[in-house]
Amino acid sequence: MKEQLLQLQAQATQRIAGCESTQELEGVRVNYLGKKGELTAILKQMGKLSAEERPVMGQLANEVRAQLEAALEQRGGALKQAELAARLASEKIDITMPGTQREVGHKHPLSIVQDEIKEIFLGMGFSVATGPEVEWDYYNFEALNLPPGHPARDTHDTFYITERMLLRTQTSPVQIRYMEENAPPIRIIAPGRVYRQDSLDATHSPVFHQIEGLVVDKGVTMANLKHTLDLMCKRLFGEATQTRFRPHHFPFTEPSCEVDVSCFRCGGSGCGLCKGEGWIELLGCGMVHPEVLRRGGIDPEVYSGFAFGMGLDRITMTRFRIDDIRLLFENDLRFLGQF
Ligand code: DAH
C-alpha cells in the first residue's frame, strides 16, 4: 500500500505541475482526491491491513493528501493569476481612442435669418403669431380688400383646395385672424410659409416664406412705421444701412409703400448684388386700411395701425450669397452643411 501511495503522490504531483488551466487542475484534483478518486480507492483497502500497519498507512495517506492539496493550491494560484492577466490583456480598451462622432444638426439658413428678425422684433415688444397655411379665400383675399375678381388676385394665383379654400399666398391673413381674437394694442409679427402658382427656377419657387408685421393702437402714424422699419433694417443689415420709402399700392393699406435698403454689399455705390442701383427692394408696408381694421372687428375711428410684409427667402439668399432659391428647399446636406 505504501508503494501505491507513493506512486500516486509522484504521479499526481507531476500532473499538477503540468496543468495549463484552472479547469484542467480541477479535473486532476477530482481524479486523485475526490470522493471517487484514486486516494479514496486506496484508503478503502485499509481494512485488509494489520492493526500495526493501519495507523502508519493512515498517517502516510494524510501526508500525501496534505502535500497534494498544497501543490494544488500553489499551482491553482499561479494559473488563476495568469488567466486574469490574459483576460485583462484581451479585454483592454484604449480610453484615449477617438469615440464615434455623432453629427449635431443645426439651423437651416432660412431659420437663421427668421430667428434673427424675430429677435429684433421681440426686442421691440412684438410677439409672434401664426396662422394656417391652408387658408380660406376670405382671410387670404376678401377681408384684405381683395374681393373676387379683383385684378390684384392675378399676381397671387395659388393652389385651390376647394373654390373657397386655398394655400395662402401671403402671411397677411394672419392680420385679420389676430385682430378677430385680440383687442388693441396689437404688436405682432407672423412668420410663415406661403404659396403661389409659379414655375420653379433659380429665382422663383411656388413655396416661399414671408414675415408679416402688424401694429394697431390709438394714434399710430406713418412716423411709427418708418421708425420701426428703419430700426429693423439697421439691426438686420448694419447701422450704416439707409432706408428709402417709395409710394406703392396694396389693397389692404392706405397709404402704401415699398421699402428699399441701401445695398449692404457696396454701401450704395452700385454693385452686382444691387444691379448697380445702390438699393435693394425689401418689403411692402403701409397704414392699415380702415376697411381691414373693420373686418378685424376694430373701430378705425378710434384705432389706427401699420403693417408690413417681407419675403424671407431673398434676404436669406443675399445674406449667404446663395444664387439659387431651389437650394433652400432641396434638403441637400452638402449645401445645408455650409451654414
Ligand atoms: N402681402 C404682401 C405681398 O405678399 C406684402 C405686404 C405688403 C404685406 C404691404 C403687408 C403690407 O402687410 O402692409 O406682396
CSV table of C-alpha atoms and ligand atoms in Angstrom, one decimal:
chain,number,residue,atom,x,y,z
A,1,MET,CA,0.0,0.0,0.0
A,2,LYS,CA,2.9,2.3,0.8
A,3,GLU,CA,4.1,1.8,-2.7
A,4,GLN,CA,0.7,2.6,-4.1
A,5,LEU,CA,0.5,5.8,-2.1
A,6,LEU,CA,4.0,7.0,-3.1
A,7,GLN,CA,3.3,6.2,-6.7
A,8,LEU,CA,0.1,8.1,-6.6
A,9,GLN,CA,1.8,11.0,-4.9
A,10,ALA,CA,4.5,11.1,-7.6
A,11,GLN,CA,2.1,10.8,-10.5
A,12,ALA,CA,-0.3,13.4,-9.1
A,13,THR,CA,2.5,15.9,-8.4
A,14,GLN,CA,3.7,15.6,-11.9
A,15,ARG,CA,0.2,16.1,-13.4
A,16,ILE,CA,-0.5,19.1,-11.2
A,17,ALA,CA,2.7,20.7,-12.4
A,18,GLY,CA,1.7,20.0,-16.0
A,19,CYS,CA,-1.7,21.6,-15.7
A,20,GLU,CA,-2.3,24.6,-18.1
A,21,SER,CA,-5.6,25.9,-16.8
A,22,THR,CA,-7.6,26.0,-13.5
A,23,GLN,CA,-10.2,23.9,-15.2
A,24,GLU,CA,-7.7,21.2,-16.0
A,25,LEU,CA,-6.4,21.4,-12.5
A,26,GLU,CA,-9.8,20.9,-11.0
A,27,GLY,CA,-10.1,17.7,-13.1
A,28,VAL,CA,-6.8,16.4,-11.6
A,29,ARG,CA,-8.0,17.2,-8.1
A,30,VAL,CA,-11.2,15.3,-8.5
A,31,ASN,CA,-9.3,12.4,-10.1
A,32,TYR,CA,-6.9,12.0,-7.2
A,33,LEU,CA,-8.6,13.5,-4.1
A,34,GLY,CA,-12.3,13.4,-5.0
A,35,LYS,CA,-14.8,11.1,-3.2
A,36,LYS,CA,-14.5,8.6,-6.0
A,37,GLY,CA,-10.8,9.5,-6.6
A,38,GLU,CA,-7.7,7.3,-6.5
A,39,LEU,CA,-6.7,8.2,-3.0
A,40,THR,CA,-10.1,7.2,-1.6
A,41,ALA,CA,-9.9,3.9,-3.6
A,42,ILE,CA,-6.5,3.1,-1.9
A,43,LEU,CA,-7.8,4.0,1.5
A,44,LYS,CA,-10.8,1.7,1.1
A,45,GLN,CA,-8.3,-1.2,1.2
A,46,MET,CA,-7.1,-0.2,4.8
A,47,GLY,CA,-9.4,-2.8,6.2
A,48,LYS,CA,-7.1,-5.5,4.9
A,49,LEU,CA,-4.1,-4.1,6.8
A,50,SER,CA,-2.9,-5.4,10.1
A,51,ALA,CA,-3.5,-3.4,13.3
A,52,GLU,CA,0.1,-2.1,13.4
A,53,GLU,CA,0.2,-1.2,9.7
A,54,ARG,CA,-3.1,0.7,9.7
A,55,PRO,CA,-2.0,3.9,11.7
A,56,VAL,CA,1.3,4.1,9.8
A,57,MET,CA,-0.5,3.9,6.4
A,58,GLY,CA,-3.2,6.3,7.7
A,59,GLN,CA,-0.5,8.8,8.6
A,60,LEU,CA,1.2,8.4,5.2
A,61,ALA,CA,-2.1,8.8,3.4
A,62,ASN,CA,-2.8,12.1,5.3
A,63,GLU,CA,0.7,13.4,4.5
A,64,VAL,CA,0.2,12.6,0.8
A,65,ARG,CA,-3.2,14.3,0.8
A,66,ALA,CA,-1.8,17.4,2.5
A,67,GLN,CA,1.1,17.6,0.2
A,68,LEU,CA,-1.1,17.2,-2.9
A,69,GLU,CA,-3.5,19.8,-1.6
A,70,ALA,CA,-0.7,22.3,-1.1
A,71,ALA,CA,0.6,21.6,-4.6
A,72,LEU,CA,-2.9,22.1,-6.0
A,73,GLU,CA,-3.3,25.3,-4.2
A,74,GLN,CA,0.0,26.7,-5.3
A,75,ARG,CA,-0.5,25.7,-8.9
A,76,GLY,CA,-4.1,27.0,-8.8
A,77,GLY,CA,-2.9,30.4,-7.6
A,78,ALA,CA,-0.4,30.7,-10.3
A,79,LEU,CA,-2.8,29.6,-13.0
A,80,LYS,CA,-5.5,32.0,-11.7
A,81,GLN,CA,-3.2,34.9,-11.9
A,82,ALA,CA,-2.0,34.0,-15.4
A,83,GLU,CA,-5.6,33.7,-16.5
A,84,LEU,CA,-6.6,37.0,-15.0
A,85,ALA,CA,-3.6,38.7,-16.7
A,86,ALA,CA,-4.6,37.1,-20.0
A,87,ARG,CA,-8.2,38.3,-19.6
A,88,LEU,CA,-7.1,41.8,-18.7
A,89,ALA,CA,-4.9,41.9,-21.7
A,90,SER,CA,-7.6,40.7,-24.1
A,91,GLU,CA,-10.3,43.0,-22.7
A,92,LYS,CA,-8.2,46.1,-22.5
A,93,ILE,CA,-9.8,49.2,-24.0
A,94,ASP,CA,-7.9,52.2,-25.1
A,95,ILE,CA,-9.9,55.1,-23.5
A,96,THR,CA,-7.8,57.6,-25.4
A,97,MET,CA,-9.1,56.4,-28.7
A,98,PRO,CA,-11.5,58.8,-30.5
A,99,GLY,CA,-15.1,57.9,-30.0
A,100,THR,CA,-17.8,57.6,-32.6
A,101,GLN,CA,-18.7,61.1,-33.6
A,102,ARG,CA,-22.4,61.9,-33.7
A,103,GLU,CA,-23.3,64.8,-36.1
A,104,VAL,CA,-25.1,67.6,-34.4
A,105,GLY,CA,-27.8,69.2,-36.5
A,106,HIS,CA,-28.1,72.9,-37.0
A,107,LYS,CA,-30.4,75.6,-38.2
A,108,HIS,CA,-31.5,75.9,-41.8
A,109,PRO,CA,-30.3,79.2,-43.3
A,110,LEU,CA,-33.9,80.4,-43.6
A,111,SER,CA,-34.4,79.7,-39.9
A,112,ILE,CA,-31.2,81.5,-39.0
A,113,VAL,CA,-32.5,84.7,-40.7
A,114,GLN,CA,-36.0,84.2,-39.5
A,115,ASP,CA,-34.9,83.9,-35.9
A,116,GLU,CA,-32.7,87.0,-36.2
A,117,ILE,CA,-35.7,89.0,-37.4
A,118,LYS,CA,-37.8,87.6,-34.7
A,119,GLU,CA,-35.2,88.6,-32.1
A,120,ILE,CA,-35.2,92.2,-33.4
A,121,PHE,CA,-39.0,92.5,-33.1
A,122,LEU,CA,-39.2,90.7,-29.8
A,123,GLY,CA,-36.8,93.3,-28.5
A,124,MET,CA,-39.3,96.0,-29.6
A,125,GLY,CA,-42.1,94.4,-27.7
A,126,PHE,CA,-43.7,92.4,-30.5
A,127,SER,CA,-44.9,88.9,-30.1
A,128,VAL,CA,-45.1,86.1,-32.6
A,129,ALA,CA,-48.4,85.0,-34.1
A,130,THR,CA,-49.2,82.2,-36.6
A,131,GLY,CA,-51.9,81.2,-39.0
A,132,PRO,CA,-52.8,78.2,-41.1
A,133,GLU,CA,-51.1,77.5,-44.5
A,134,VAL,CA,-54.3,76.1,-45.8
A,135,GLU,CA,-56.5,79.2,-45.6
A,136,TRP,CA,-60.0,80.4,-46.5
A,137,ASP,CA,-60.3,82.7,-49.5
A,138,TYR,CA,-62.0,85.1,-47.1
A,139,TYR,CA,-58.9,85.6,-44.9
A,140,ASN,CA,-56.3,85.4,-47.8
A,141,PHE,CA,-58.2,87.8,-50.1
A,142,GLU,CA,-61.6,89.1,-49.3
A,143,ALA,CA,-61.1,90.5,-45.8
A,144,LEU,CA,-57.9,92.2,-47.1
A,145,ASN,CA,-59.9,94.2,-49.7
A,146,LEU,CA,-59.4,91.7,-52.5
A,147,PRO,CA,-62.9,90.7,-53.4
A,148,PRO,CA,-63.5,88.0,-56.1
A,149,GLY,CA,-62.4,89.4,-59.5
A,150,HIS,CA,-60.0,91.9,-58.0
A,151,PRO,CA,-57.2,92.4,-60.6
A,152,ALA,CA,-54.5,92.1,-57.8
A,153,ARG,CA,-55.5,88.5,-57.4
A,154,ASP,CA,-53.9,87.7,-60.7
A,155,THR,CA,-50.4,88.1,-59.2
A,156,HIS,CA,-51.4,85.8,-56.3
A,157,ASP,CA,-52.6,82.8,-58.3
A,158,THR,CA,-52.4,79.8,-56.0
A,159,PHE,CA,-53.3,76.2,-55.4
A,160,TYR,CA,-57.0,75.7,-54.6
A,161,ILE,CA,-58.3,73.0,-52.3
A,162,THR,CA,-61.9,74.0,-53.0
A,163,GLU,CA,-63.5,77.0,-54.5
A,164,ARG,CA,-63.2,78.8,-51.1
A,165,MET,CA,-60.1,77.1,-49.6
A,166,LEU,CA,-56.6,77.6,-50.8
A,167,LEU,CA,-52.9,77.6,-49.9
A,168,ARG,CA,-52.3,81.1,-48.6
A,169,THR,CA,-50.4,83.4,-50.9
A,170,GLN,CA,-49.2,85.7,-48.2
A,171,THR,CA,-48.9,85.9,-44.4
A,172,SER,CA,-51.3,88.9,-44.4
A,173,PRO,CA,-54.4,86.8,-43.5
A,174,VAL,CA,-52.8,86.4,-40.0
A,175,GLN,CA,-53.6,90.1,-39.5
A,176,ILE,CA,-57.3,89.5,-39.8
A,177,ARG,CA,-57.2,86.3,-37.7
A,178,TYR,CA,-55.3,88.0,-35.0
A,179,MET,CA,-57.5,91.1,-34.9
A,180,GLU,CA,-60.6,88.9,-34.6
A,181,GLU,CA,-59.2,87.3,-31.5
A,182,ASN,CA,-57.3,90.2,-29.8
A,183,ALA,CA,-58.1,93.7,-28.9
A,184,PRO,CA,-55.6,96.5,-29.4
A,185,PRO,CA,-52.9,97.3,-28.6
A,186,ILE,CA,-51.6,94.8,-31.1
A,187,ARG,CA,-47.9,94.3,-31.9
A,188,ILE,CA,-47.2,91.1,-33.7
A,189,ILE,CA,-45.0,89.5,-36.4
A,190,ALA,CA,-46.2,86.4,-38.2
A,191,PRO,CA,-43.6,84.4,-40.0
A,192,GLY,CA,-44.6,81.5,-42.2
A,193,ARG,CA,-44.7,79.6,-45.4
A,194,VAL,CA,-46.7,80.9,-48.4
A,195,TYR,CA,-47.5,79.5,-51.8
A,196,ARG,CA,-48.0,80.8,-55.3
A,197,GLN,CA,-48.6,79.3,-58.7
A,198,ASP,CA,-45.1,79.9,-60.2
A,199,SER,CA,-42.7,77.8,-62.2
A,200,LEU,CA,-39.6,76.8,-60.4
A,201,ASP,CA,-36.3,78.3,-61.5
A,202,ALA,CA,-33.2,79.8,-59.8
A,203,THR,CA,-35.2,82.9,-58.6
A,204,HIS,CA,-38.8,81.6,-58.4
A,205,SER,CA,-40.4,79.0,-56.2
A,206,PRO,CA,-44.0,78.1,-55.7
A,207,VAL,CA,-43.2,77.8,-52.0
A,208,PHE,CA,-41.5,80.6,-50.1
A,209,HIS,CA,-41.5,82.4,-46.8
A,210,GLN,CA,-42.7,85.8,-45.5
A,211,ILE,CA,-42.7,87.7,-42.3
A,212,GLU,CA,-45.8,89.8,-41.6
A,213,GLY,CA,-46.0,92.6,-39.1
A,214,LEU,CA,-49.0,94.4,-37.6
A,215,VAL,CA,-49.3,97.2,-35.1
A,216,VAL,CA,-52.6,98.6,-34.1
A,217,ASP,CA,-53.2,101.1,-31.3
A,218,LYS,CA,-54.5,104.6,-30.7
A,219,GLY,CA,-52.5,107.3,-32.5
A,220,VAL,CA,-50.3,105.0,-34.6
A,221,THR,CA,-48.9,107.0,-37.5
A,222,MET,CA,-46.7,106.7,-40.6
A,223,ALA,CA,-43.8,108.0,-38.4
A,224,ASN,CA,-44.0,104.9,-36.2
A,225,LEU,CA,-44.0,102.7,-39.3
A,226,LYS,CA,-40.9,104.4,-40.8
A,227,HIS,CA,-39.1,104.4,-37.5
A,228,THR,CA,-39.8,100.7,-36.8
A,229,LEU,CA,-38.8,99.5,-40.2
A,230,ASP,CA,-35.7,101.7,-40.3
A,231,LEU,CA,-34.6,100.3,-37.0
A,232,MET,CA,-35.2,96.8,-38.2
A,233,CYS,CA,-33.1,97.3,-41.3
A,234,LYS,CA,-30.2,98.8,-39.3
A,235,ARG,CA,-30.3,95.9,-36.9
A,236,LEU,CA,-30.5,93.3,-39.7
A,237,PHE,CA,-28.0,94.8,-42.2
A,238,GLY,CA,-25.8,97.1,-40.1
A,239,GLU,CA,-26.0,100.5,-38.5
A,240,ALA,CA,-24.9,102.3,-41.7
A,241,THR,CA,-27.9,101.0,-43.6
A,242,GLN,CA,-30.2,103.6,-45.1
A,243,THR,CA,-33.9,103.1,-46.0
A,244,ARG,CA,-35.9,104.5,-48.8
A,245,PHE,CA,-39.7,104.6,-48.8
A,246,ARG,CA,-41.4,104.6,-52.2
A,247,PRO,CA,-45.1,105.1,-52.8
A,248,HIS,CA,-46.8,101.9,-53.9
A,249,HIS,CA,-50.2,100.3,-53.8
A,250,PHE,CA,-51.6,97.4,-51.8
A,251,PRO,CA,-55.3,96.9,-51.4
A,252,PHE,CA,-55.0,96.4,-47.6
A,253,THR,CA,-53.0,99.5,-46.8
A,254,GLU,CA,-53.5,103.2,-47.4
A,255,PRO,CA,-51.1,104.9,-48.0
A,256,SER,CA,-48.8,102.1,-49.1
A,257,CYS,CA,-45.0,102.0,-49.6
A,258,GLU,CA,-42.3,99.8,-50.7
A,259,VAL,CA,-39.1,100.0,-48.7
A,260,ASP,CA,-35.6,99.7,-50.2
A,261,VAL,CA,-32.4,99.4,-48.2
A,262,SER,CA,-29.0,100.7,-49.2
A,263,CYS,CA,-27.1,97.8,-50.7
A,264,PHE,CA,-25.3,96.1,-47.8
A,265,ARG,CA,-22.6,94.8,-50.0
A,266,CYS,CA,-21.5,98.0,-51.8
A,267,GLY,CA,-23.0,100.5,-49.3
A,268,GLY,CA,-24.9,102.2,-52.1
A,269,SER,CA,-22.3,102.9,-54.7
A,270,GLY,CA,-23.7,100.1,-57.0
A,271,CYS,CA,-22.5,96.5,-57.5
A,272,GLY,CA,-23.6,93.2,-58.9
A,273,LEU,CA,-25.9,92.4,-56.0
A,274,CYS,CA,-28.0,95.6,-56.3
A,275,LYS,CA,-27.5,95.6,-60.1
A,276,GLY,CA,-25.8,99.0,-60.0
A,277,GLU,CA,-28.8,100.6,-58.2
A,278,GLY,CA,-27.3,101.0,-54.8
A,279,TRP,CA,-30.7,100.0,-53.4
A,280,ILE,CA,-32.3,96.6,-52.7
A,281,GLU,CA,-36.1,96.2,-52.6
A,282,LEU,CA,-37.0,94.7,-49.3
A,283,LEU,CA,-40.7,94.8,-48.3
A,284,GLY,CA,-44.1,96.2,-48.7
A,285,CYS,CA,-45.9,98.2,-46.0
A,286,GLY,CA,-48.4,100.8,-45.2
A,287,MET,CA,-51.1,102.2,-42.9
A,288,VAL,CA,-53.8,99.5,-42.3
A,289,HIS,CA,-56.8,100.3,-44.5
A,290,PRO,CA,-59.9,101.3,-42.4
A,291,GLU,CA,-61.9,98.5,-44.0
A,292,VAL,CA,-59.3,95.9,-43.0
A,293,LEU,CA,-59.5,97.1,-39.4
A,294,ARG,CA,-63.3,96.9,-39.6
A,295,ARG,CA,-63.1,93.3,-40.8
A,296,GLY,CA,-60.9,92.6,-37.8
A,297,GLY,CA,-63.6,94.0,-35.5
A,298,ILE,CA,-61.6,97.1,-34.7
A,299,ASP,CA,-63.1,100.6,-35.0
A,300,PRO,CA,-61.0,102.7,-37.4
A,301,GLU,CA,-62.3,105.9,-35.9
A,302,VAL,CA,-60.6,105.0,-32.6
A,303,TYR,CA,-57.6,103.0,-33.7
A,304,SER,CA,-55.0,103.1,-36.5
A,305,GLY,CA,-52.2,100.8,-37.4
A,306,PHE,CA,-49.4,99.9,-39.8
A,307,ALA,CA,-48.5,96.6,-41.4
A,308,PHE,CA,-45.7,95.2,-43.4
A,309,GLY,CA,-44.7,92.0,-45.2
A,310,MET,CA,-41.4,90.8,-46.4
A,311,GLY,CA,-40.0,87.9,-48.2
A,312,LEU,CA,-37.5,85.8,-46.2
A,313,ASP,CA,-36.0,83.8,-49.0
A,314,ARG,CA,-34.4,86.7,-50.9
A,315,ILE,CA,-33.0,88.2,-47.7
A,316,THR,CA,-31.5,84.8,-46.8
A,317,MET,CA,-30.1,84.4,-50.3
A,318,THR,CA,-28.4,87.8,-50.4
A,319,ARG,CA,-27.1,87.3,-46.9
A,320,PHE,CA,-25.5,84.0,-47.5
A,321,ARG,CA,-24.8,84.6,-51.2
A,322,ILE,CA,-27.0,81.7,-52.3
A,323,ASP,CA,-27.6,82.1,-56.0
A,324,ASP,CA,-30.4,79.5,-56.5
A,325,ILE,CA,-33.6,79.5,-54.4
A,326,ARG,CA,-34.1,75.8,-55.1
A,327,LEU,CA,-31.2,75.1,-52.8
A,328,LEU,CA,-33.3,76.3,-49.9
A,329,PHE,CA,-35.8,73.5,-50.4
A,330,GLU,CA,-33.9,70.5,-51.6
A,331,ASN,CA,-32.5,69.5,-48.2
A,332,ASP,CA,-29.2,68.6,-49.7
A,333,LEU,CA,-26.8,68.1,-46.8
A,334,ARG,CA,-23.8,69.1,-48.9
A,335,PHE,CA,-25.5,72.5,-49.2
A,336,LEU,CA,-27.0,72.8,-45.7
A,337,GLY,CA,-23.7,71.8,-44.0
A,338,GLN,CA,-22.2,75.1,-45.1
A,339,PHE,CA,-24.1,77.3,-42.7
B,1,DAH,N1,-48.7,90.6,-48.5
B,1,DAH,C1,-48.0,91.4,-49.4
B,1,DAH,C2,-47.3,90.5,-50.5
B,1,DAH,O1,-47.3,89.3,-50.3
B,1,DAH,C3,-46.8,92.1,-48.7
B,1,DAH,C4,-47.4,93.2,-47.8
B,1,DAH,C5,-47.5,94.5,-48.3
B,1,DAH,C6,-47.8,92.9,-46.5
B,1,DAH,C7,-48.0,95.5,-47.5
B,1,DAH,C8,-48.3,93.9,-45.7
B,1,DAH,C9,-48.4,95.2,-46.3
B,1,DAH,O2,-48.7,93.7,-44.5
B,1,DAH,O3,-48.9,96.2,-45.4
B,1,DAH,O4,-46.9,91.0,-51.5
